[in-house]
Amino acid sequence: EAGVAQSPRYKIIEKRQSVAFWCNPISGHATLYWYQQILGQGPKLLIQFQNNGVVDDSQLPKDRFSAERLKGVDSTLKIQPAKLEDSAVYLCASSSTGGRGQPQHFGDGTRLSIL
Amino acid sequence: GESVGLHLPTLSVQEGDNSIINCAYSNSASDYFIWYKQESGKGPQFIIDIRSNMDKRQGQRVTVLLNKTVKHLSLQIAATQPGDSAVYFCAEGLSGGYNKLIFGAGTRLAVHP
């Protein structure tokens, strides 16, 4: 089966600009996650969708980050305006259901550099 | 490609030796644990998981051990190969909620020929 697809692979912007990332989960997966991975650290969950509804966005900086999954399939994550500390890899993952213990399958991420 | 984990602790092993990667988790309420492998420029790849009602689980060349008393998890890789070189993360699943994972800091495994 095809894996989680993310684009773009790399993005370089200046601080205060906006940026958007796209994710297409594994076909049929109901649950979609966005993570932020700062260099040298483990991934940190930003937001979790169950179908097209948000079930956890407790660690999403809502003043600048937003995400949507309108049709319950693909998703976009936006940052506006970007800050230097947003430089990181943004990973998307999906699991078949939101049930606990379901393995999360990751895409290869978008590496964001803020100048 | 990009380098994941520039300042992570590193475990160096010889090809063919067994590797043991350790992880301490923080939440006593966690009841599900996963090991992921992350190669440079790639996303984390699922290796093996274990639930808190188990002490040990084996996969192909990998074994995970769980010690709930001291909140410790380990990943054993048998006959380590150059392709095993990567950063390894443990993650804990919090009881309740919606399959939320908390990732540890990671360990870099370097396999030398």
Tab-separated table of N, CA and C in Angstrom, chain A residues 9-10 37 39 89 108 111, chain B residues 1-6 37-44 85-87 108:
chain	number	residue	atom	x	y	z
A	9	ARG	N	8.922	18.766	0.151
A	9	ARG	CA	9.942	18.124	1.000
A	9	ARG	C	10.767	19.153	1.749
A	10	TYR	N	10.983	20.272	1.115
A	10	TYR	CA	11.770	21.341	1.728
A	10	TYR	C	11.092	22.683	1.464
A	37	GLN	N	9.121	18.179	14.603
A	37	GLN	CA	10.356	17.571	15.095
A	37	GLN	C	11.505	18.566	14.934
A	39	LEU	N	15.363	19.653	15.375
A	39	LEU	CA	16.601	18.900	15.213
A	39	LEU	C	17.142	18.436	16.559
A	89	VAL	N	11.291	19.927	11.210
A	89	VAL	CA	10.662	19.033	10.245
A	89	VAL	C	9.219	18.808	10.697
A	108	ASP	N	7.632	11.247	5.204
A	108	ASP	CA	9.027	11.660	5.333
A	108	ASP	C	9.192	13.124	5.732
A	111	ARG	N	10.835	19.687	5.600
A	111	ARG	CA	11.837	20.399	6.389
A	111	ARG	C	11.685	21.885	6.142
B	1	GLY	N	21.726	14.105	2.904
B	1	GLY	CA	20.445	14.395	3.510
B	1	GLY	C	20.610	15.007	4.900
B	2	GLU	N	19.508	15.448	5.458
B	2	GLU	CA	19.585	16.087	6.765
B	2	GLU	C	20.018	15.073	7.813
B	3	SER	N	20.543	15.554	8.894
B	3	SER	CA	21.004	14.685	9.971
B	3	SER	C	20.013	14.767	11.113
B	4	VAL	N	19.440	13.638	11.480
B	4	VAL	CA	18.522	13.599	12.602
B	4	VAL	C	19.307	13.355	13.868
B	5	GLY	N	19.127	14.197	14.844
B	5	GLY	CA	19.735	13.908	16.142
B	5	GLY	C	21.211	14.198	16.208
B	6	LEU	N	21.602	15.450	15.954
B	6	LEU	CA	23.018	15.780	15.977
B	6	LEU	C	23.630	15.608	17.347
B	37	LYS	N	12.239	3.605	14.312
B	37	LYS	CA	13.562	3.809	13.717
B	37	LYS	C	13.458	4.964	12.746
B	38	GLN	N	14.398	5.911	12.819
B	38	GLN	CA	14.373	7.039	11.899
B	38	GLN	C	15.724	7.195	11.218
B	39	GLU	N	15.736	6.993	9.921
B	39	GLU	CA	16.936	7.202	9.119
B	39	GLU	C	16.982	8.655	8.655
B	40	SER	N	18.163	9.114	8.326
B	40	SER	CA	18.369	10.509	7.938
B	40	SER	C	17.482	10.881	6.748
B	41	GLY	N	16.716	11.945	6.902
B	41	GLY	CA	15.859	12.411	5.820
B	41	GLY	C	14.552	11.649	5.671
B	42	LYS	N	14.280	10.737	6.592
B	42	LYS	CA	13.069	9.927	6.517
B	42	LYS	C	12.201	10.152	7.757
B	43	GLY	N	10.945	9.722	7.637
B	43	GLY	CA	10.078	9.755	8.802
B	43	GLY	C	10.302	8.538	9.683
B	44	PRO	N	9.845	8.582	10.933
B	44	PRO	CA	9.987	7.420	11.818
B	44	PRO	C	9.272	6.201	11.248
B	85	SER	N	21.764	1.175	11.224
B	85	SER	CA	22.247	2.496	11.632
B	85	SER	C	21.143	3.530	11.426
B	86	ALA	N	20.783	4.196	12.504
B	86	ALA	CA	19.667	5.149	12.473
B	86	ALA	C	19.522	5.746	13.870
B	87	VAL	N	18.541	6.620	14.040
B	87	VAL	CA	18.151	7.092	15.364
B	87	VAL	C	16.915	6.310	15.790
B	108	ARG	N	21.154	7.440	18.876
B	108	ARG	CA	21.716	7.132	17.563
B	108	ARG	C	22.483	5.814	17.655
